[in-house]
Each structure stands twice: as structure tokens, then as C-alpha cells.
Coordinates of C-alpha atoms and ligand atoms in Angstrom, one line a residue:
X227 CA 63.5 122.7 115.7
X228 CA 66.7 123.6 117.2
X229 CA 69.8 121.4 116.2
X230 CA 70.8 118.9 118.7
X231 CA 73.6 120.1 120.9
X232 CA 76.5 117.9 120.0
X233 CA 79.3 120.2 121.1
X234 CA 81.9 118.3 123.1
X235 CA 80.2 115.0 122.6
X236 CA 82.4 112.0 121.6
X237 CA 82.7 111.0 117.8
X238 CA 80.5 108.1 118.1
X239 CA 77.6 110.0 119.8
X240 CA 77.9 112.7 117.3
X241 CA 77.9 110.3 114.2
X242 CA 74.6 108.8 115.7
X243 CA 72.8 112.1 116.1
X244 CA 74.4 114.4 113.6
X245 CA 71.7 116.0 111.2
X246 CA 69.0 113.8 112.9
X247 CA 66.1 116.0 114.4
X248 CA 62.8 114.3 114.4
X249 CA 60.8 115.1 111.4
X250 CA 58.6 118.0 112.3
X251 CA 55.3 116.8 110.5
X252 CA 55.1 113.3 111.9
X253 CA 57.8 112.8 114.7
X254 CA 59.5 110.0 112.6
X255 CA 62.8 109.4 114.3
X256 CA 64.1 108.0 110.8
X257 CA 63.7 110.5 108.2
X258 CA 61.5 109.8 105.4
X259 CA 62.9 109.9 101.8
X260 CA 61.7 113.0 100.0
X261 CA 61.3 112.1 96.3
X262 CA 59.4 115.3 95.3
X263 CA 61.5 117.0 92.8
X264 CA 59.6 120.3 93.3
X265 CA 58.3 122.2 96.3
X266 CA 55.5 124.7 96.6
X267 CA 55.8 128.4 96.6
X268 CA 53.7 130.6 98.9
X269 CA 51.4 133.1 97.7
X270 CA 53.9 135.9 97.7
X271 CA 56.3 133.7 95.5
X272 CA 58.7 132.7 98.2
X273 CA 59.9 129.3 99.4
X274 CA 59.1 129.3 103.0
X275 CA 60.9 126.1 103.8
X276 CA 63.9 126.9 101.7
X277 CA 63.4 124.0 99.0
X278 CA 62.6 125.0 95.4
X279 CA 63.9 122.2 93.1
X280 CA 65.7 119.1 94.0
X281 CA 68.9 119.6 92.1
X282 CA 69.3 122.8 94.1
X283 CA 68.7 121.3 97.5
X284 CA 66.4 118.5 99.0
X285 CA 65.7 117.6 102.6
X286 CA 67.7 114.3 102.4
X287 CA 70.8 116.0 100.9
X288 CA 70.3 119.0 103.3
X289 CA 70.3 116.8 106.4
X290 CA 73.5 114.7 105.1
X291 CA 75.3 118.0 104.4
X292 CA 74.4 119.4 107.8
X293 CA 75.6 116.3 109.5
X294 CA 78.9 116.2 107.6
X295 CA 79.5 119.8 108.3
X296 CA 79.3 119.1 112.1
X297 CA 81.2 116.0 112.0
X298 CA 84.3 117.4 110.0
X299 CA 84.0 120.7 112.1
X300 CA 83.6 122.7 108.8
X301 CA 81.3 125.7 107.8
X302 CA 79.6 124.1 104.8
X303 CA 79.3 120.9 102.8
X304 CA 78.5 119.7 99.4
X305 CA 77.0 116.2 98.8
X306 CA 77.5 115.0 95.2
X307 CA 76.6 112.1 92.9
X308 CA 80.0 110.4 93.3
X309 CA 83.3 111.0 94.8
X310 CA 84.6 112.1 91.5
X311 CA 81.7 114.7 91.1
X312 CA 82.8 116.0 94.6
X313 CA 86.4 116.2 93.4
X314 CA 85.5 118.0 90.1
X315 CA 83.4 120.4 92.2
X316 CA 86.4 121.4 94.3
X317 CA 88.9 121.5 91.3
X318 CA 86.4 123.9 89.5
X319 CA 87.6 126.5 92.1
X320 CA 90.7 126.8 90.0
X321 CA 90.9 129.1 87.0
X322 CA 92.9 129.1 83.8
X323 CA 96.6 129.3 84.2
X324 CA 96.4 128.2 88.0
X325 CA 98.8 125.6 89.1
X326 CA 97.9 122.5 91.3
X327 CA 100.6 120.5 93.3
X328 CA 99.7 116.6 93.5
X329 CA 101.6 113.5 94.7
X330 CA 102.9 110.9 92.1
X331 CA 100.6 108.3 94.1
X332 CA 97.7 110.5 93.6
X333 CA 94.3 108.6 93.4
X334 CA 94.1 107.4 89.8
X335 CA 90.7 109.1 89.2
X336 CA 91.8 112.4 90.3
X337 CA 94.8 112.1 88.0
X338 CA 92.6 111.2 85.1
X339 CA 90.4 114.0 85.8
X340 CA 93.2 116.6 86.0
X341 CA 95.0 115.1 82.9
X342 CA 91.7 115.4 80.8
X343 CA 89.2 118.1 81.8
X344 CA 91.8 119.7 83.9
X345 CA 94.0 120.4 81.1
X346 CA 91.1 121.4 78.9
X347 CA 90.3 124.0 81.7
X348 CA 93.8 125.4 81.6
X349 CA 95.0 124.1 85.0
X350 CA 98.5 123.3 85.0
X351 CA 99.9 120.1 87.2
X352 CA 103.1 119.7 89.1
X353 CA 103.8 116.2 90.5
X354 CA 105.8 115.8 93.6
X355 CA 106.4 113.4 96.6
X356 CA 103.7 115.0 98.9
X357 CA 105.5 113.4 102.0
X358 CA 108.7 115.5 101.0
X359 CA 107.9 118.9 102.3
X360 CA 111.0 120.5 101.1
X361 CA 110.2 119.3 97.5
X362 CA 106.5 120.6 98.0
X363 CA 107.6 124.1 99.1
X364 CA 110.4 124.3 96.2
X365 CA 107.6 123.5 93.7
X366 CA 105.2 126.3 94.7
X367 CA 105.2 129.2 92.2
X368 CA 103.2 132.5 92.4
X369 CA 100.7 130.6 90.0
X370 CA 100.2 127.6 92.4
X371 CA 96.6 127.8 93.8
X372 CA 96.1 124.5 95.5
X373 CA 98.0 121.5 97.0
X374 CA 96.1 118.3 96.8
X375 CA 96.9 115.3 99.1
X376 CA 95.2 111.9 99.6
X377 CA 96.1 110.7 103.1
X378 CA 96.5 107.6 103.5
X379 CA 97.3 107.3 99.7
X380 CA 96.2 104.6 97.3
X381 CA 97.4 101.7 97.2
X382 CA 100.8 102.6 99.2
X383 CA 99.1 103.8 102.3
X384 CA 101.4 106.6 102.7
X385 CA 100.4 109.2 105.4
X386 CA 101.3 112.9 104.6
X387 CA 101.8 115.5 107.2
X388 CA 98.5 117.6 106.7
X389 CA 99.4 120.2 109.4
X390 CA 102.8 120.8 107.8
X391 CA 101.3 121.0 104.4
X392 CA 98.6 123.4 105.6
X393 CA 101.5 125.7 107.0
X394 CA 103.2 125.7 103.7
X395 CA 100.1 126.3 101.9
X396 CA 99.0 129.3 104.0
X397 CA 102.4 130.9 103.8
X398 CA 102.3 130.8 100.0
X399 CA 98.5 131.7 99.8
X400 CA 97.2 128.5 98.3
X401 CA 94.5 126.1 99.2
X402 CA 95.0 122.7 100.8
X403 CA 92.5 120.1 99.7
X404 CA 92.8 116.6 101.3
X405 CA 91.1 113.5 100.0
X406 CA 90.2 111.7 103.5
X407 CA 88.5 108.7 101.9
X408 CA 90.9 106.2 103.5
X409 CA 90.6 107.8 107.0
X410 CA 87.3 109.3 107.3
X411 CA 86.1 111.8 109.8
X412 CA 86.4 109.0 112.5
X413 CA 90.2 108.7 112.3
X414 CA 91.4 112.2 111.0
X415 CA 90.2 115.9 111.0
X416 CA 92.0 117.6 108.2
X417 CA 90.0 121.0 108.7
X418 CA 91.3 121.2 112.3
X419 CA 94.8 120.5 111.1
X420 CA 94.5 123.6 108.6
X421 CA 93.2 122.2 105.4
X422 CA 90.7 124.4 103.4
X423 CA 88.5 121.5 102.2
X424 CA 88.1 117.6 103.0
X425 CA 86.7 115.4 100.3
X426 CA 85.3 111.8 100.7
X427 CA 84.3 109.2 98.2
X428 CA 81.3 108.4 100.7
X429 CA 80.9 105.2 98.2
X430 CA 83.5 103.7 100.6
X431 CA 83.6 103.8 104.2
X432 CA 81.1 106.6 105.2
X433 CA 78.2 104.7 103.5
X434 CA 80.1 101.5 104.5
X435 CA 78.1 98.8 102.7
X436 CA 79.1 98.7 99.1
X437 CA 75.7 99.8 97.9
X438 CA 75.7 103.4 97.0
X439 CA 78.0 105.8 95.1
X440 CA 78.3 109.3 96.7
X441 CA 80.7 112.1 97.2
X442 CA 81.1 114.7 99.9
X443 CA 83.1 117.9 100.2
X444 CA 83.3 119.9 103.5
X445 CA 84.7 123.4 103.6
X446 CA 86.4 125.3 106.2
X447 CA 84.8 128.5 105.1
X448 CA 81.6 129.2 103.2
X449 CA 83.7 131.0 100.6
X450 CA 85.2 130.8 97.2
X451 CA 85.9 127.1 97.0
X452 CA 82.4 126.2 98.5
X453 CA 80.6 128.6 96.2
X454 CA 82.4 127.2 93.1
X455 CA 81.7 123.5 94.3
X456 CA 78.0 124.2 94.9
X457 CA 77.6 126.1 91.4
X458 CA 79.4 123.2 89.7
X459 CA 77.0 120.7 91.2
X460 CA 73.9 122.6 90.1
X461 CA 75.3 123.7 86.7
X462 CA 76.5 120.2 85.7
X463 CA 73.6 118.5 87.4
X464 CA 75.9 116.4 89.8
X465 CA 73.4 116.3 92.6
X466 CA 73.1 112.9 94.4
X467 CA 69.5 111.5 94.6
X468 CA 67.6 111.6 97.9
X469 CA 67.8 107.9 98.3
X470 CA 71.5 107.8 98.2
X471 CA 72.0 110.7 100.6
X472 CA 69.4 108.7 102.9
X473 CA 71.8 105.6 102.7
X474 CA 75.0 107.6 103.2
X475 CA 73.4 109.5 106.3
X476 CA 72.3 106.0 107.6
X477 CA 75.7 104.5 107.0
X478 CA 77.6 107.2 108.8
X479 CA 76.0 106.4 112.0
X480 CA 77.8 103.3 112.4
X481 CA 81.1 104.6 110.8
X482 CA 83.0 105.3 114.2
X483 CA 82.5 101.8 115.4
X484 CA 83.1 100.1 112.1
X485 CA 86.4 101.8 111.1
X486 CA 87.8 101.2 114.6
X487 CA 87.0 97.5 114.3
X488 CA 88.3 97.4 110.7
X489 CA 91.5 99.3 111.8
X490 CA 92.1 96.8 114.7
X491 CA 91.7 93.9 112.3
X492 CA 93.7 95.5 109.7
X493 CA 96.5 95.9 112.0
X494 CA 96.4 92.1 112.9
X495 CA 96.4 91.3 109.1
X496 CA 99.3 93.5 108.5
X497 CA 101.5 91.8 111.2
X498 CA 100.6 88.5 110.1
X499 CA 101.3 89.3 106.4
X500 CA 104.7 90.8 107.5
X501 CA 105.5 87.4 109.2
X502 CA 104.6 85.2 106.2
X503 CA 107.4 84.0 104.1
X504 CA 105.4 84.7 100.9
X505 CA 105.2 88.4 101.6
X506 CA 108.0 90.7 100.5
X507 CA 106.7 93.9 102.0
X508 CA 103.6 95.3 103.7
X509 CA 102.2 98.8 103.3
X510 CA 100.3 99.8 106.5
X511 CA 100.8 102.8 108.5
X512 CA 100.1 101.3 111.6
X513 CA 103.2 99.1 111.5
X514 CA 106.0 100.5 113.6
X515 CA 108.4 100.0 110.7
X516 CA 106.4 101.9 108.2
X517 CA 107.9 105.0 107.0
X518 CA 105.0 107.2 107.7
X519 CA 104.1 105.6 111.0
X520 CA 105.2 108.6 113.1
X521 CA 103.3 111.1 111.2
X522 CA 100.2 108.8 111.0
X523 CA 100.4 108.2 114.9
X524 CA 100.4 112.2 115.5
X525 CA 97.7 112.8 113.0
X526 CA 95.2 110.0 113.2
X527 CA 93.1 108.9 116.3
X528 CA 91.6 105.5 117.0
X529 CA 93.2 103.6 114.3
X530 CA 95.2 103.6 111.0
X531 CA 92.3 102.6 108.8
X532 CA 91.3 99.3 107.3
X533 CA 93.2 99.3 104.1
X534 CA 96.4 97.2 103.8
X535 CA 98.6 96.5 100.6
X536 CA 101.5 93.8 100.4
X537 CA 103.9 92.7 97.8
X538 CA 103.9 89.0 97.2
X539 CA 107.2 87.2 96.5
X540 CA 107.2 85.8 93.2
X541 CA 105.9 88.7 91.2
X542 CA 102.7 89.0 89.3
X543 CA 102.1 85.2 89.0
X544 CA 102.3 84.6 92.7
X545 CA 100.0 87.6 93.4
X546 CA 97.4 86.3 90.9
X547 CA 97.7 82.7 92.3
X548 CA 97.1 84.1 95.8
X549 CA 94.0 86.2 94.7
X550 CA 92.8 83.0 92.9
X551 CA 93.2 80.9 96.1
X552 CA 91.1 83.0 98.6
X553 CA 87.9 81.6 100.0
X554 CA 86.5 84.2 102.3
X555 CA 87.8 87.5 100.7
X556 CA 85.9 88.6 97.6
X557 CA 88.0 89.3 94.6
X558 CA 86.7 92.9 93.7
X559 CA 87.7 96.7 93.4
X560 CA 86.6 99.3 95.7
X561 CA 86.8 99.3 99.5
X562 CA 85.2 100.3 103.0
X563 CA 82.4 97.9 103.0
X564 CA 81.7 95.3 105.8
X565 CA 82.9 92.5 103.6
X566 CA 86.7 92.1 102.9
X567 CA 88.0 92.6 99.5
X568 CA 91.2 91.7 97.8
X569 CA 92.5 93.0 94.4
X570 CA 95.4 92.8 92.0
X571 CA 95.5 96.4 91.2
X572 CA 97.9 96.2 88.1
X573 CA 95.5 93.9 86.3
X574 CA 92.3 95.9 87.1
X575 CA 90.5 97.4 84.1
X576 CA 89.5 100.2 86.4
X577 CA 93.4 100.9 86.8
X578 CA 94.8 102.9 84.0
X579 CA 98.4 103.0 83.2
X580 CA 100.2 106.2 82.4
X581 CA 97.8 108.4 84.5
X582 CA 100.2 111.3 84.1
X583 CA 101.9 111.3 87.4
X584 CA 104.4 108.6 86.2
X585 CA 103.5 106.2 88.8
X586 CA 103.0 102.6 87.6
X587 CA 101.2 100.0 89.7
X588 CA 103.6 97.2 90.8
X589 CA 102.7 93.7 89.5
X590 CA 103.4 92.0 92.8
X591 CA 101.0 94.3 94.7
X592 CA 97.8 93.2 96.4
X593 CA 95.4 95.6 98.0
X594 CA 93.1 94.4 100.9
X595 CA 90.1 96.1 102.3
X596 CA 89.6 94.6 105.6
X597 CA 85.8 94.2 106.5
X598 CA 84.1 93.1 109.7
X599 CA 84.8 89.5 109.6
X600 CA 86.7 88.1 112.6
X601 CA 90.4 88.9 112.2
X602 CA 91.5 85.4 112.7
X603 CA 89.3 84.0 109.9
X604 CA 90.7 86.6 107.5
X605 CA 94.3 85.8 108.6
X606 CA 93.6 82.0 108.2
X607 CA 92.2 82.7 104.7
X608 CA 95.2 84.7 103.6
X609 CA 97.6 82.2 105.1
X610 CA 96.1 79.2 103.0
X611 CA 95.9 81.5 99.8
X612 CA 99.6 82.3 100.2
X613 CA 100.5 78.8 101.0
X614 CA 98.6 77.6 98.0
X615 CA 100.4 80.2 95.7
X616 CA 103.8 79.0 97.1
X617 CA 102.9 75.3 96.3
X618 CA 101.9 76.1 92.8
X619 CA 105.1 78.0 92.2
X620 CA 107.2 75.1 93.5
X621 CA 105.1 72.7 91.1
X622 CA 105.8 75.0 88.1
X623 CA 109.5 75.1 88.8
X624 CA 109.9 78.1 91.0
X625 CA 111.7 77.9 94.4
Ligands
LIG238 C1 86.9 105.9 95.2 C2 87.7 107.0 95.3 C3 87.3 108.1 94.9 C4 86.1 108.4 93.8 O1 85.0 108.0 94.4 P1 83.7 107.7 93.4 O2 82.6 107.6 94.3 O3 84.0 106.0 92.9 O4 83.5 108.6 92.3 C5 88.1 109.5 95.1 N1 89.1 109.4 96.0 C6 89.4 108.1 96.5 C7 90.5 108.2 97.4 C8 88.9 107.0 96.2 O5 89.2 105.9 96.8

């Protein structure tokens, strides 16, 4: 069956239909989950439907990869068992002696991977401020093979200029990889801005319901990086399960609507926090005073994302007291689901110190994932929690 004509359709239309042709055998509009690990050969030994063994390819993964290729405007995609597996697959395109440029606020999982297996593989790491283009350009050597950027970054929500980084990368003959987990394809299109590969922890917004771990990498060309990522996935057995692919593919259909609503709510929360006497500083690219607001406005469409960080007056104790007092937010790691989450990152066991980029998580920082609750309810919850923290500080002798 011919793929649906989705060219020139708006994002929310494309997200509903991408990779969704009725199943040929039954006409099912919702695809079945194909649990079979193996597929029959024809009498000549061929595989007439293109499927042989489930770790190489299976129908649910194939449909998800086709959808993501369309939605990111790429040439090919690899779905993996987790965001980290997708990242490892992309990094496996590097060879011994190659250098990679990363930012000091690189996602901590990527930093751990580079400092552990990356060093074992012989990849050298250069740490910069990725928002400082002069510094990035000055750090490139003939050995530099890749520039890696998370935009927005975690947990400082800094937005890097992807088009400008792509220009620098192209001029020096290295790849630009963009971890677009915080923005998703609904708000940002790194490949159109010149990136070579875009990576998502689909665990977060793309699946959107905090119930599946999955990773996606979409490539501008079906060339070296794609070949290595596909080989990595097959060779190490990082293939995602058919059910996980089915869940992610279901989730992405509502992503454009979810993340626009979450972005609107996040902006309202960020503005309310900025006005609260217990808050020292808010990190959100949608705020006009944010240092990366101009780049974000140029680069992102439809909103600035659903993630907000804030520093609480009174340091670690006040931050922990605030988290302890919330009634609506869940105290939990991760993000991108329909329920709002709040986390004190510095005390999270998932957070490791000394990750190798020199960045230390601030003790007064809270990170919020804004869900789909009414913004006023979320703001009221944060207000009462911050006021409780302030009263506690007064009682224990603070100001
Ligand atoms: C969560 C996350 C990852 C890793 O994804 P997993 O599915 O947890 O392996 C990678 N990059 C970013 C920016 C993330 O937030």
C-alpha cells in the first residue's frame, strides 16, 4: 500500500497519520503488535516481506522508524531499547582517536557513557560552553569528528543555536548530533537546521505517558552514521520490543497537542515562579529575560517546551522543604508525561557527581516537568509549597 501523502500537511495532522497505513491482511486501523521473533522464508530462501528475525527488524519497529523519518524530515531512523542505546549507537560512528565536542551541561547519562565506554573505545572528549560559538570553533581540531548538543539542555534549559553550530561543523567537516529530547519534533527540527542526526529519549515526551523506555535516532542521510547505529543495535542486541514500539507510536500521535499545552502551562508556571519571593532565579527559554530567549524564539516553533528549573532562596534545605510540601506534583525523576513532576536533582541517586564535564548540580535547584493539569492548579500547588518552605525556615531561625 502506498504511504499516505503527508507532504505539506501540518505537524498535528502528520503526527496522527505518519507510519499508519491500514494493515493489509485485516484492514485494522490500529496496527496489531507483532510478537513473532521469526518470519517465514519463501521456497527460494528469500524474505518476500522484508522481515527475517526480530532483532534485525520487526513490523512495529519498522512502522515507528518510518513515522519518525517522516516527522523529522530525515532519510532513515533507528529505534532502540532506550535513549541511551540510541546515543551509544550514534557515538559508535566514532573511531579510536576521534575527538568529540560536548557542553559542560551535557545530559549526565551521555557524559557517563563518554567517560566510561567512550574512553575505552579511544574517543577523546573536549568540554565547552556550547552556546559560545567562538569557543566551539576554537576547540575544533583536525581530529574532531562530532559536535554534540542537547537543546534545550538539562537542567539549565539553555538553547543552543543549532543552525550556527551546523555551519561551524560543516566548515570543519565534522558531524553535528542534536539530542532533541526536551523539544521533540513538534517544536524543533534539527535536521532542517543542518544537523546530521537528531536523537530522542522517546521515554519522555514522544511516548508521553511515563510507561515505556525507548530511544530514537533520525539521520539526515542513510550514510556512515546510520549504518553504524543500525549495526550497533543489531550487534549488541539493543532492539526495542514490538510492544514498546507500538506504545511509542501510539504516544507520538498526540505529541503536538500535548507539548503545545505543556509549553503554555510551563510559561505560566515560569512567570508565577519568577514573581514568587522564595524564588531566586528561573531557568526557562520562554521568559523574555532568559539569556537564550532570542535563539529559542528563532529556532523553536509552537512553544518553549514543558520543562522549567528554578533556584529556591535558602539553598538545599529550602529546596527540599518545597519538594516535601507539594500536593499535586509527583516527587519523581524523568519527565515528559501527562502528570507533573518535581525533583531536587542534586540529591537524586540517578544524578552522579563528577561526571567529567566539571558541572556540579546546584543544591538550590528544582526541576519541574509540567504535565497536562490546569496551569492554575499547578501554580497554586507550587505557591503553597514555597510558602510552607518559607514558614519552616522562619520557625527554624532563618529570615
Ligand atoms: C532521559 C534522557 C536520555 C536517556 O534516555 P533513556 O531512555 O533514559 O535511556 C537521553 N537524553 C536526554 C536529554 C534525556 O533526558
